[in-house]
Coordinates of C-alpha atoms (C1' of nucleotides) in Angstrom, one line a residue:
Chain A
X953 CA 0.0 0.0 0.0
X954 CA 1.4 3.3 -0.9
X955 CA 0.7 6.2 1.4
X956 CA -1.0 9.3 0.2
X957 CA 2.3 11.3 0.3
X958 CA 4.1 8.6 -1.7
X959 CA 1.3 8.9 -4.2
X960 CA 1.7 12.6 -4.4
X961 CA 5.4 12.2 -4.8
X962 CA 5.0 9.8 -7.7
X963 CA 2.4 11.9 -9.3
X964 CA 4.5 15.1 -9.1
X965 CA 6.3 14.7 -12.4
X966 CA 3.0 14.2 -14.3
X967 CA 1.2 17.2 -12.7
X968 CA 1.0 20.6 -14.3
X969 CA 3.2 23.3 -13.0
X970 CA 0.6 24.8 -10.7
X971 CA -0.5 21.5 -9.4
X972 CA 3.1 20.4 -8.8
X973 CA 3.6 23.5 -6.7
X974 CA 0.7 22.4 -4.5
X975 CA 2.1 18.9 -4.3
X976 CA 5.4 20.2 -3.2
X977 CA 3.9 22.4 -0.6
X978 CA 1.8 19.6 0.7
X979 CA 4.8 17.3 1.0
X980 CA 6.9 20.0 2.7
X981 CA 4.2 21.0 5.1
X982 CA 2.0 18.0 5.5
X983 CA 1.3 18.6 9.2
X984 CA -0.2 21.9 8.6
X985 CA -2.4 21.2 5.6
X986 CA -5.2 19.3 7.2
X987 CA -6.0 22.5 9.1
X988 CA -5.9 24.7 6.1
X989 CA -8.7 26.0 3.9
X990 CA -8.4 26.0 0.1
X991 CA -7.9 29.8 0.2
X992 CA -4.9 29.5 2.6
X993 CA -3.3 26.6 0.7
X994 CA -3.8 28.5 -2.6
X995 CA -1.9 31.4 -1.2
X996 CA 0.9 29.3 0.2
X997 CA 1.4 27.4 -3.0
X998 CA 0.8 30.5 -5.1
X999 CA -2.0 29.0 -7.1
X1000 CA -5.7 29.6 -7.4
X1001 CA -8.3 27.9 -5.3
X1002 CA -9.7 26.2 -8.4
X1003 CA -6.3 24.6 -8.9
X1004 CA -6.4 23.1 -5.4
X1005 CA -9.6 21.3 -6.3
X1006 CA -8.2 20.2 -9.5
X1007 CA -5.1 18.9 -7.7
X1008 CA -7.2 16.8 -5.4
X1009 CA -8.9 15.2 -8.4
X1010 CA -5.6 14.7 -10.2
X1011 CA -4.3 12.6 -7.4
X1012 CA -7.5 10.6 -7.3
X1013 CA -9.4 12.2 -4.5
X1014 CA -12.9 13.5 -5.0
X1015 CA -12.9 16.6 -2.9
X1016 CA -10.7 18.9 -0.9
X1017 CA -12.3 17.8 2.3
X1018 CA -11.7 14.1 1.6
X1019 CA -8.2 15.0 0.7
X1020 CA -7.6 16.6 4.1
X1021 CA -9.0 13.6 5.8
X1022 CA -6.9 11.3 3.8
X1023 CA -3.8 13.3 4.6
X1024 CA -4.6 13.3 8.2
X1025 CA -4.9 9.6 8.2
X1026 CA -1.6 9.3 6.3
X1027 CA 0.1 11.5 8.9
X1028 CA -1.2 9.5 11.8
X1029 CA 0.2 6.4 10.3
X1030 CA 3.7 7.6 9.6
X1031 CA 4.8 10.6 11.5
X1032 CA 7.3 12.9 9.9
X1033 CA 8.7 15.8 11.8
X1034 CA 10.0 19.2 11.1
X1035 CA 12.7 20.1 13.6
X1036 CA 13.5 23.7 13.2
X1037 CA 12.0 27.1 12.5
X1038 CA 14.2 27.7 9.5
X1039 CA 11.2 27.4 7.3
X1040 CA 9.4 30.3 8.8
X1041 CA 8.5 32.9 6.3
X1042 CA 7.2 36.3 6.0
X1043 CA 3.6 35.5 5.4
X1044 CA 3.1 33.0 8.1
X1045 CA 0.0 33.7 10.1
X1046 CA -0.2 33.1 13.8
X1047 CA -2.0 29.9 13.0
X1048 CA 0.7 28.7 10.7
X1049 CA 3.3 29.4 13.4
X1050 CA 1.2 27.5 15.9
X1051 CA 1.4 24.4 13.8
X1052 CA 5.1 24.8 13.4
X1053 CA 5.5 25.2 17.1
X1054 CA 3.6 22.0 17.6
X1055 CA 5.8 20.1 15.2
X1056 CA 9.0 21.5 16.5
X1057 CA 8.2 20.9 20.2
X1058 CA 6.9 17.4 19.4
X1059 CA 10.0 16.4 17.6
X1060 CA 12.2 17.9 20.2
X1061 CA 10.6 15.8 22.9
X1062 CA 10.8 12.8 20.7
X1063 CA 14.5 13.2 20.2
X1064 CA 15.0 13.2 24.0
X1065 CA 14.9 9.5 23.7
X1066 CA 18.1 9.5 21.7
X1067 CA 20.2 11.7 24.0
X1068 CA 19.4 10.6 27.5
X1069 CA 21.6 7.8 28.9
X1070 CA 19.8 5.3 31.0
X1071 CA 22.6 4.7 33.5
X1072 CA 23.1 8.4 34.1
X1073 CA 19.4 8.7 34.7
X1074 CA 19.5 6.0 37.2
X1075 CA 22.4 7.7 38.9
X1076 CA 20.5 11.0 39.0
X1077 CA 17.4 9.4 40.5
X1078 CA 19.4 7.7 43.1
X1079 CA 21.2 10.9 44.0
X1080 CA 18.1 12.9 44.2
X1081 CA 16.2 10.3 46.2
X1082 CA 18.6 10.5 49.0
X1083 CA 19.3 14.2 48.8
X1084 CA 18.8 16.4 51.8
X1085 CA 18.5 19.6 49.7
X1086 CA 18.1 20.0 46.0
X1087 CA 19.2 23.2 44.4
X1088 CA 18.2 24.0 40.8
X1089 CA 19.8 26.7 38.7
X1090 CA 19.4 27.9 35.2
X1091 CA 19.4 31.3 33.6
X1092 CA 17.6 32.8 30.7
X1093 CA 15.4 30.3 29.0
X1094 CA 16.6 27.6 31.3
X1095 CA 15.2 29.3 34.3
X1096 CA 11.8 28.0 33.4
X1097 CA 12.9 24.4 33.9
X1098 CA 14.5 25.4 37.2
X1099 CA 11.4 27.1 38.5
X1100 CA 9.3 24.1 37.4
X1101 CA 11.6 21.6 39.1
X1102 CA 11.7 23.5 42.3
X1103 CA 7.9 23.5 42.5
X1104 CA 7.6 19.8 41.7
X1105 CA 10.2 18.7 44.2
X1106 CA 8.8 20.9 46.9
X1107 CA 5.5 19.1 46.4
X1108 CA 7.3 15.8 47.0
X1109 CA 8.5 17.1 50.3
X1110 CA 12.0 18.0 49.4
X1111 CA 13.9 21.0 50.5
X1112 CA 14.1 22.4 47.1
X1113 CA 15.6 25.7 46.2
X1114 CA 16.0 27.9 43.1
X1115 CA 16.3 31.6 42.4
X1116 CA 16.8 33.7 39.3
X1117 CA 19.2 35.8 41.3
X1118 CA 22.8 34.8 41.1
X1119 CA 23.6 36.6 44.4
X1120 CA 20.8 34.8 46.2
X1121 CA 22.3 31.6 44.9
X1122 CA 25.7 32.6 46.1
X1123 CA 24.3 32.7 49.6
X1124 CA 22.6 29.4 49.3
X1125 CA 25.5 27.3 48.1
X1126 CA 27.9 27.7 51.1
X1127 CA 25.4 25.6 53.1
X1128 CA 25.6 22.7 50.7
X1129 CA 27.3 19.4 51.8
X1130 CA 27.9 15.9 50.3
X1131 CA 24.3 15.1 51.1
X1132 CA 23.0 17.7 48.7
X1133 CA 22.4 17.8 45.0
X1134 CA 23.0 20.8 42.7
X1135 CA 21.2 20.6 39.4
X1136 CA 22.7 22.9 36.8
X1137 CA 20.5 23.6 33.7
X1138 CA 22.1 25.1 30.6
X1139 CA 21.5 24.2 27.0
X1140 CA 25.0 25.2 25.9
X1141 CA 26.8 24.1 29.0
X1142 CA 28.9 27.3 28.7
X1143 CA 26.9 29.8 30.7
X1144 CA 29.3 31.5 33.0
X1145 CA 26.9 32.0 35.9
X1146 CA 25.9 28.4 35.9
X1147 CA 29.5 27.2 35.7
X1148 CA 30.6 29.4 38.6
X1149 CA 27.8 28.2 40.8
X1150 CA 28.4 24.6 39.7
X1151 CA 32.1 24.8 40.7
X1152 CA 31.2 26.4 43.9
X1153 CA 28.6 23.7 44.7
X1154 CA 31.1 21.1 43.8
X1155 CA 33.8 22.5 46.2
X1156 CA 31.2 22.3 48.9
X1157 CA 30.9 18.6 48.1
X1158 CA 27.4 18.6 46.5
X1159 CA 26.6 16.1 43.8
X1160 CA 26.3 18.0 40.5
X1161 CA 23.7 16.9 38.0
X1162 CA 23.9 18.7 34.6
X1163 CA 21.0 19.0 32.3
X1164 CA 22.7 20.0 29.1
X1165 CA 23.3 19.0 25.6
X1166 CA 25.9 16.2 24.9
X1167 CA 29.0 18.2 24.0
X1168 CA 32.5 19.0 25.1
X1169 CA 31.2 22.0 27.1
X1170 CA 32.7 22.8 30.5
X1171 CA 29.5 22.0 32.3
X1172 CA 29.4 18.6 30.7
X1173 CA 32.9 17.8 31.6
X1174 CA 32.7 19.0 35.2
X1175 CA 29.3 17.6 36.2
X1176 CA 29.1 14.3 38.2
X1177 CA 26.0 13.1 36.4
X1178 CA 24.9 14.1 32.9
X1179 CA 21.3 14.1 31.8
X1180 CA 21.7 15.0 28.2
X1181 CA 19.1 16.8 26.1
X1182 CA 19.1 16.6 22.4
X1183 CA 20.8 19.2 20.3
X1184 CA 17.6 20.8 18.9
X1185 CA 18.0 23.3 16.2
X1186 CA 18.0 26.8 17.4
X1187 CA 17.3 29.9 15.5
X1188 CA 19.9 32.4 16.3
X1189 CA 17.4 35.2 16.5
X1190 CA 14.5 33.5 18.1
X1191 CA 16.4 31.4 20.6
X1192 CA 15.5 28.0 21.3
X1193 CA 11.9 27.3 22.3
X1194 CA 12.3 23.6 22.0
X1195 CA 15.2 23.1 24.3
X1196 CA 13.1 24.2 27.2
X1197 CA 10.7 21.4 26.3
X1198 CA 13.5 18.9 26.4
X1199 CA 14.6 20.2 29.8
X1200 CA 11.1 19.9 31.2
X1201 CA 10.8 16.4 29.8
X1202 CA 13.9 15.5 31.8
X1203 CA 12.5 17.2 34.9
X1204 CA 9.2 15.3 34.5
X1205 CA 11.1 12.1 34.4
X1206 CA 13.0 12.8 37.5
X1207 CA 9.8 13.9 39.3
X1208 CA 7.9 10.9 38.2
X1209 CA 10.7 8.5 39.1
X1210 CA 11.0 10.0 42.6
X1211 CA 7.3 10.0 43.0
X1212 CA 7.2 6.4 42.0
X1213 CA 9.8 5.6 44.6
X1214 CA 8.5 7.4 47.5
X1215 CA 5.0 7.9 46.1
X1216 CA 3.0 6.0 48.7
X1217 CA 4.6 8.0 51.5
X1218 CA 3.7 11.4 50.2
X1219 CA 0.2 10.6 49.2
X1220 CA -1.1 11.7 52.6
X1221 CA 0.6 15.0 52.2
X1222 CA -0.9 15.3 48.7
X1223 CA -4.4 14.7 50.1
X1224 CA -3.7 17.2 52.9
X1225 CA -2.7 19.9 50.4
X1226 CA -5.6 19.1 48.1
X1227 CA -8.1 19.1 51.0
X1228 CA -6.9 22.4 52.3
X1229 CA -7.0 23.9 48.8
X1230 CA -10.7 22.8 48.6
X1231 CA -11.4 24.1 52.0
X1232 CA -9.9 27.5 51.1
X1233 CA -11.7 27.4 47.8
X1234 CA -8.6 28.4 46.0
Chain B
X351 CA -4.5 11.0 27.4
X352 CA -7.3 8.7 26.4
X353 CA -8.5 8.4 22.9
X354 CA -11.2 10.7 21.6
X355 CA -13.8 8.0 21.7
X356 CA -13.0 7.1 25.2
X357 CA -13.2 10.7 26.1
X358 CA -16.7 11.0 24.5
X359 CA -17.7 7.9 26.4
X360 CA -16.6 9.3 29.7
X361 CA -18.3 12.6 28.9
X362 CA -21.6 11.1 28.0
X363 CA -23.1 11.1 31.5
X364 CA -22.3 14.8 31.9
X365 CA -23.6 16.0 28.6
X366 CA -27.1 17.4 28.1
X367 CA -29.7 15.3 26.5
X368 CA -29.2 16.5 22.9
X369 CA -25.5 16.5 23.2
X370 CA -25.6 13.0 24.5
X371 CA -27.5 11.8 21.5
X372 CA -24.7 13.2 19.4
X373 CA -22.1 11.4 21.5
X374 CA -24.0 8.1 21.2
X375 CA -24.4 8.5 17.5
X376 CA -20.7 9.3 17.0
X377 CA -19.6 6.3 19.1
X378 CA -21.9 4.0 17.1
X379 CA -21.0 5.3 13.7
X380 CA -17.5 6.7 14.2
X381 CA -16.3 5.6 10.8
X382 CA -18.9 7.6 9.0
X383 CA -18.8 10.8 11.0
X384 CA -15.6 12.3 9.6
X385 CA -17.2 12.5 6.2
X386 CA -20.4 14.1 7.5
X387 CA -21.5 17.7 7.5
X388 CA -23.0 19.3 10.6
X389 CA -26.4 19.2 8.8
X390 CA -26.2 15.4 8.1
X391 CA -25.0 14.6 11.6
X392 CA -27.7 16.8 13.1
X393 CA -30.3 14.9 11.2
X394 CA -28.9 11.5 12.2
X395 CA -28.7 12.5 15.9
X396 CA -32.0 14.4 15.8
X397 CA -30.5 17.6 17.1
X398 CA -29.9 21.0 15.6
X399 CA -26.7 22.0 13.9
X400 CA -26.0 24.5 16.6
X401 CA -26.0 21.6 19.1
X402 CA -23.3 19.8 17.1
X403 CA -21.0 22.8 17.4
X404 CA -21.7 23.0 21.1
X405 CA -21.0 19.3 21.5
X406 CA -17.6 19.7 20.0
X407 CA -16.8 22.4 22.5
X408 CA -18.2 20.4 25.3
X409 CA -15.7 17.6 24.7
X410 CA -12.9 20.1 24.4
X411 CA -12.5 20.6 20.7
X412 CA -12.6 24.0 19.2
X413 CA -14.5 23.5 16.0
X414 CA -16.4 20.8 14.1
X415 CA -13.7 20.6 11.5
X416 CA -11.1 19.9 14.2
X417 CA -13.4 17.4 15.7
X418 CA -13.6 15.5 12.4
X419 CA -9.9 15.5 12.0
X420 CA -9.4 14.4 15.6
X421 CA -11.9 11.6 15.1
X422 CA -10.2 10.5 11.9
X423 CA -6.9 10.3 13.7
X424 CA -8.4 8.4 16.5
X425 CA -9.9 5.9 14.1
X426 CA -6.5 5.5 12.4
X427 CA -4.7 4.7 15.6
X428 CA -5.6 1.1 16.0
X429 CA -2.9 0.5 18.5
X430 CA -4.0 1.9 21.7
X431 CA -0.7 3.8 22.2
X432 CA -0.5 4.2 25.9
X433 CA -0.7 7.9 26.5
X434 CA -1.5 8.3 30.1
X435 CA 0.1 7.5 33.3
X436 CA -2.6 5.1 34.4
X437 CA -0.5 2.3 33.1
X438 CA 2.4 3.1 35.5
X439 CA 3.3 0.0 37.5
X440 CA 5.5 -0.8 40.4
X441 CA 8.4 -2.2 38.5
X442 CA 8.8 0.6 36.1
X443 CA 12.4 1.8 36.0
X444 CA 13.2 5.5 35.6
X445 CA 14.0 4.7 32.0
X446 CA 10.5 3.2 31.4
X447 CA 9.0 6.3 33.0
X448 CA 11.1 8.5 30.8
X449 CA 9.6 6.9 27.7
X450 CA 6.1 7.3 29.1
X451 CA 6.8 11.0 29.8
X452 CA 7.9 11.4 26.2
X453 CA 4.7 9.8 25.0
X454 CA 2.5 11.8 27.2
X455 CA 4.1 15.1 26.5
X456 CA 4.2 14.5 22.8
X457 CA 0.6 13.6 22.5
X458 CA -0.4 16.5 24.7
X459 CA 1.4 18.9 22.4
X460 CA -0.2 17.2 19.4
X461 CA -3.7 17.6 20.7
X462 CA -3.2 21.4 21.1
X463 CA -4.1 21.5 17.4
X464 CA -7.6 20.4 18.3
X465 CA -8.5 22.9 20.9
X466 CA -7.0 26.2 19.9
X467 CA -9.3 28.4 17.9
X468 CA -7.6 30.3 15.1
X469 CA -9.8 33.4 15.4
X470 CA -9.1 33.6 19.1
X471 CA -5.4 33.3 18.4
X472 CA -5.5 36.1 16.0
X473 CA -7.4 38.2 18.5
X474 CA -4.8 37.4 21.1
X475 CA -1.9 38.3 18.9
X476 CA -3.5 41.6 18.0
X477 CA -4.2 42.5 21.6
X478 CA -0.7 41.7 22.7
X479 CA 0.9 43.4 19.8
X480 CA -0.6 46.7 20.7
X481 CA -0.3 46.2 24.5
X482 CA 1.4 48.7 26.7
X483 CA 1.9 46.3 29.6
X484 CA 1.4 42.5 29.6
X485 CA 0.7 40.8 32.9
X486 CA 0.9 37.0 33.2
X487 CA -0.5 35.1 36.1
X488 CA -0.7 31.5 37.0
X489 CA -0.4 29.6 40.2
X490 CA 0.9 26.1 41.0
X491 CA 1.9 24.2 37.9
X492 CA 0.7 27.1 35.7
X493 CA 3.2 29.5 37.2
X494 CA 5.9 27.9 35.0
X495 CA 4.2 29.1 31.9
X496 CA 3.7 32.6 33.4
X497 CA 7.4 32.9 34.3
X498 CA 8.4 31.7 30.8
X499 CA 6.1 34.1 29.1
X500 CA 7.2 37.0 31.2
X501 CA 10.8 36.3 30.2
X502 CA 10.0 35.9 26.5
X503 CA 8.0 39.1 26.2
X504 CA 10.6 41.1 28.1
X505 CA 13.1 39.9 25.5
X506 CA 10.8 41.4 22.9
X507 CA 10.9 44.7 24.6
X508 CA 7.5 44.6 26.3
X509 CA 6.8 45.8 29.7
X510 CA 6.0 42.3 30.9
X511 CA 5.1 41.4 34.5
X512 CA 4.5 38.3 36.5
X513 CA 4.8 37.2 40.1
X514 CA 4.1 34.1 42.1
X515 CA 2.9 36.3 44.8
X516 CA -0.8 37.2 44.9
X517 CA -0.3 40.2 47.0
X518 CA 2.4 41.5 44.6
X519 CA 0.0 41.1 41.8
X520 CA -2.7 42.9 43.8
X521 CA -0.5 46.0 43.7
X522 CA 0.3 45.7 40.0
X523 CA -3.3 45.4 38.7
X524 CA -4.6 48.8 39.9
X525 CA -2.2 50.4 37.4
X526 CA -3.7 48.6 34.4
X527 CA -5.8 50.4 31.8
X528 CA -7.6 49.5 28.5
X529 CA -4.2 49.6 26.8
X530 CA -3.0 46.6 28.8
X531 CA -3.4 42.9 28.6
X532 CA -3.8 40.4 31.4
X533 CA -3.1 36.8 30.6
X534 CA -4.7 34.4 33.0
X535 CA -3.3 30.9 33.0
X536 CA -5.2 28.1 34.7
X537 CA -5.8 24.6 33.5
X538 CA -9.1 24.2 35.3
X539 CA -10.3 27.7 34.9
X540 CA -11.5 27.6 38.4
X541 CA -8.5 28.7 40.5
X542 CA -9.7 31.3 42.8
X543 CA -6.6 33.5 42.9
X544 CA -6.5 33.6 39.2
X545 CA -10.2 34.4 38.9
X546 CA -10.0 37.2 41.4
X547 CA -7.1 38.9 39.7
X548 CA -8.8 38.4 36.4
X549 CA -11.9 40.2 37.5
X550 CA -9.9 42.9 39.1
X551 CA -7.9 43.4 35.9
X552 CA -11.1 43.4 33.9
X553 CA -12.6 46.1 36.1
X554 CA -9.6 48.2 35.4
X555 CA -10.3 47.8 31.7
X556 CA -7.5 45.5 30.7
X557 CA -8.1 42.9 27.9
X558 CA -8.2 39.5 29.5
X559 CA -6.7 36.5 27.6
X560 CA -7.3 33.1 29.2
X561 CA -5.1 30.2 28.6
X562 CA -7.3 27.4 29.9
X563 CA -9.1 24.2 28.8
X564 CA -12.2 24.5 26.7
X565 CA -14.9 24.2 29.4
X566 CA -17.7 26.0 31.1
X567 CA -15.3 27.2 33.8
X568 CA -15.7 30.8 35.2
X569 CA -12.4 31.8 33.7
X570 CA -13.5 30.6 30.3
X571 CA -16.7 32.5 30.5
X572 CA -15.3 35.8 31.8
X573 CA -12.2 36.2 29.6
X574 CA -12.3 38.4 26.5
X575 CA -10.2 36.0 24.5
X576 CA -9.8 32.3 24.9
X577 CA -6.7 30.3 24.0
X578 CA -7.9 26.8 24.7
X579 CA -5.6 24.0 25.7
X580 CA -6.6 20.4 25.3
X581 CA -8.0 18.4 28.2
X582 CA -5.1 16.2 28.8
X583 CA -5.4 13.3 31.2
X584 CA -4.3 14.2 34.6
X585 CA -3.5 11.7 37.3
X586 CA -5.1 12.8 40.5
X587 CA -2.1 12.0 42.5
X588 CA 0.7 13.1 40.2
X589 CA -1.0 16.2 38.9
X590 CA -0.8 17.1 35.3
X591 CA 2.7 17.3 33.8
X592 CA 1.4 17.6 30.3
X593 CA -0.9 20.5 30.7
X594 CA 2.2 22.7 31.3
X595 CA 3.5 21.6 28.0
X596 CA 0.3 22.7 26.3
X597 CA 0.4 26.1 28.0
X598 CA 4.0 26.5 26.9
X599 CA 3.1 25.6 23.3
X600 CA 0.5 28.4 23.4
X601 CA 3.1 30.8 24.8
X602 CA 5.6 29.8 22.2
X603 CA 3.0 30.5 19.5
X604 CA 2.3 34.0 20.9
X605 CA 5.9 34.7 21.2
X606 CA 6.8 33.6 17.7
X607 CA 3.8 35.5 16.3
X608 CA 4.7 38.7 17.9
X609 CA 8.4 38.2 17.1
X610 CA 7.3 37.7 13.5
X611 CA 5.4 40.8 13.5
X612 CA 7.8 43.2 15.2
X613 CA 10.8 41.0 14.7
X614 CA 12.9 43.1 12.5
X615 CA 12.6 46.0 14.9
X616 CA 13.9 44.1 17.9
X617 CA 16.8 42.5 16.2
X618 CA 19.2 45.3 17.1
X619 CA 18.3 44.9 20.7
X620 CA 18.8 41.1 20.4
X621 CA 22.3 41.7 19.0
X622 CA 23.0 44.3 21.8
X623 CA 22.0 41.8 24.4
X624 CA 24.0 39.0 22.9
X625 CA 27.1 41.2 22.3
X626 CA 27.0 42.3 25.9
X627 CA 26.6 38.8 27.1
X628 CA 29.7 37.8 25.1
X629 CA 31.6 40.7 26.5
X630 CA 30.8 39.8 30.0
X631 CA 31.5 36.2 29.2
X632 CA 28.4 35.1 30.9
Chain C
dT1210 C1' 0.7 30.4 -38.4
dA1211 C1' -3.9 29.2 -37.4
dA1212 C1' -6.7 25.9 -34.9
dA1213 C1' -7.1 22.9 -31.0
dA1214 C1' -5.9 21.6 -26.6
dT1215 C1' -4.5 22.5 -22.2
dA1216 C1' -3.7 25.2 -17.9
dT1217 C1' -4.9 28.7 -15.0
dG1218 C1' -7.2 32.1 -12.0
dA1219 C1' -11.0 35.6 -11.2
dA1220 C1' -15.5 35.7 -10.2
dT1221 C1' -19.5 33.3 -9.0
dT1222 C1' -22.4 29.9 -7.0
dT1223 C1' -23.2 26.4 -3.8
dT1224 C1' -22.6 24.3 0.4
dA1225 C1' -21.1 24.0 5.1
dA1226 C1' -19.9 25.9 9.5
dT1227 C1' -20.8 29.1 13.0
dT1228 C1' -23.2 32.6 15.4
dT1229 C1' -27.1 35.0 17.0
dC1230 C1' -31.3 35.3 18.9
dA1231 C1' -35.8 33.8 20.6
dT1232 C1' -38.0 30.5 23.4
dA1233 C1' -38.9 27.0 26.5
dA1234 C1' -37.7 24.4 30.4
dA1235 C1' -35.5 23.8 34.7
dG1236 C1' -33.6 25.8 39.1
dA1237 C1' -32.8 29.2 42.6
dA1238 C1' -34.3 33.0 45.3
dT1239 C1' -37.8 35.6 47.5
Chain D
dA51 C1' -46.3 30.3 44.7
dT52 C1' -44.0 33.6 41.8
dT53 C1' -40.4 36.0 40.0
dC54 C1' -35.9 35.9 38.6
dT55 C1' -31.8 33.3 36.6
dT56 C1' -29.7 30.1 34.4
dT57 C1' -29.5 26.5 31.1
dA58 C1' -30.6 24.0 26.9
dT59 C1' -32.2 24.1 22.5
dG60 C1' -33.3 25.0 17.5
dA61 C1' -34.7 28.3 13.7
dA62 C1' -32.9 31.7 11.2
dA63 C1' -29.1 34.6 9.8
dT64 C1' -24.4 35.2 9.0
dT65 C1' -19.9 34.1 7.7
dA66 C1' -16.7 31.1 5.8
dA67 C1' -15.3 27.4 2.8
dA68 C1' -15.6 24.5 -1.2
dA69 C1' -16.7 23.9 -5.9
dT70 C1' -18.0 25.5 -10.4
dT71 C1' -18.1 28.3 -14.3
dC72 C1' -16.1 30.9 -17.6
dA73 C1' -12.7 34.0 -19.7
dT74 C1' -8.0 34.2 -20.9
dA75 C1' -3.3 32.9 -21.5
dT76 C1' -0.2 29.5 -22.9
dT77 C1' 1.3 25.5 -25.3
dT78 C1' 0.9 22.0 -28.7
dT79 C1' -0.3 20.2 -33.1
dA80 C1' -1.4 20.3 -38.0

DNA sequence: TAAAATATGAATTTTAATTTCATAAAGAAT
DNA sequence: ATTCTTTATGAAATTAAAATTCATATTTTA
């Protein structure tokens, strides 16, 4: 059985110029097309709406609506993925961008599976499980993951700390010991603030877990445990939206793993928190 | 997240009479529905067309067209790809959990496409573009998205504010005017703190954008603009990891859209920031 | 080089999706 | 019990999307 996209590909050479443009656009942006109208697609492919309809018939599908359904089915069966925003262009509407964001984020999360090492993950979970304090630190885009992690581990009953403020962190770290864990979050692994705090924490004896991309970066080299995120494409102007998704995926994994381990013991506290929340109608 | 059909099945008891008839028809004839128009389906289910549209929203999908696409996808997925945490079991290793996290997060992001309404998105982008100040607020798990958004829009040159502290926010809101935008983030749409600040902001004349699930929640009703996130499964003990991913996907979309709009104008500031960062070797 | 065939888009028509509004029924408040 | 709200619903109107028609441009063929 040939998929719809294969069919389009094969038909490409036999289509007229305008119809071929449609085919090419569809192949290049298949994720977005099922949500498009004929008018939108006609603009994108620089053809008329009439030609869209003709295109559908050319590839053997009776109507544009059926075409979209067939394409959706095709996509569900075999997932392709766009991985960067390089294809953004001037006339993209917010809705177009939305679909690109979905794709990029999805594929970023998917590729987490490739970069994370299972042994390192096990080490990280063990370290965090027995930790007395957990300190998270990330700057810029990576602060999101730090804030998120801090919240989650507090919920689990840990003494969990983060701050966006370097100086605040400077006053936290002297109190760390071998019993504590410092989680450094930096996509590049080169961020100076993160590195300095990492080294400081390490001098105090804390176990350092790095959430960073697999590379020869100083952070990677110096950390005790490496939770690697994939090297997702990053637009030099936009910055990386997707790397934050990968960091959060790692955080989620740590959270769930710890929950799973100590879960039964914190359930009472969870119910307490929830009950009180209900009582206060918050 | 459960499949669309499961979701309908679960929702059945809570739907109104007419909507339930639709749900039952859809479950009994799911193969046929993706090819039906609202008029046809309304006849089959013995309801009005308007009720069809309302049914889609009731089960958390933004439009009839999205509903049909989602249903088609659901039908195509024969394998019940485990997408929720209900299948967690005792002997899951951290690495097993990791793969489940990937699954869940991926599918959450994917289903964003079903719930977000393109017109609302356009309205939101327009509102934010012309905003003088943007205030983000979310509590608990939703604070992550607020913090992230605040950072991103500051980068774009906006006067962008957030705080985890309700009292701090209370002192921010009196200064809002019609020129400002208040973005309320709450999965359930029922969080009291968020609602109170939302109403306060609205009284001051600010445009309220809600990032929340499509539901009959107070936040949904009261907001001026709704950016709906999908109703992702949420384990009552673990809390929802995935809903944060959907909120961030919406934030990313807003950020990219605004960047796209005013992008060229902020590039110089981006370079300045980057240059200075290099100079300071941070 | 003229006639026929083909390809294309603008404009129109048809159809479908969505919204609005009026009404009826059910609940809550007095 | 009765008024006021809220909720549910469909009929009608509106808006948006898909499909068709038709005029024109281009290419091919005789």
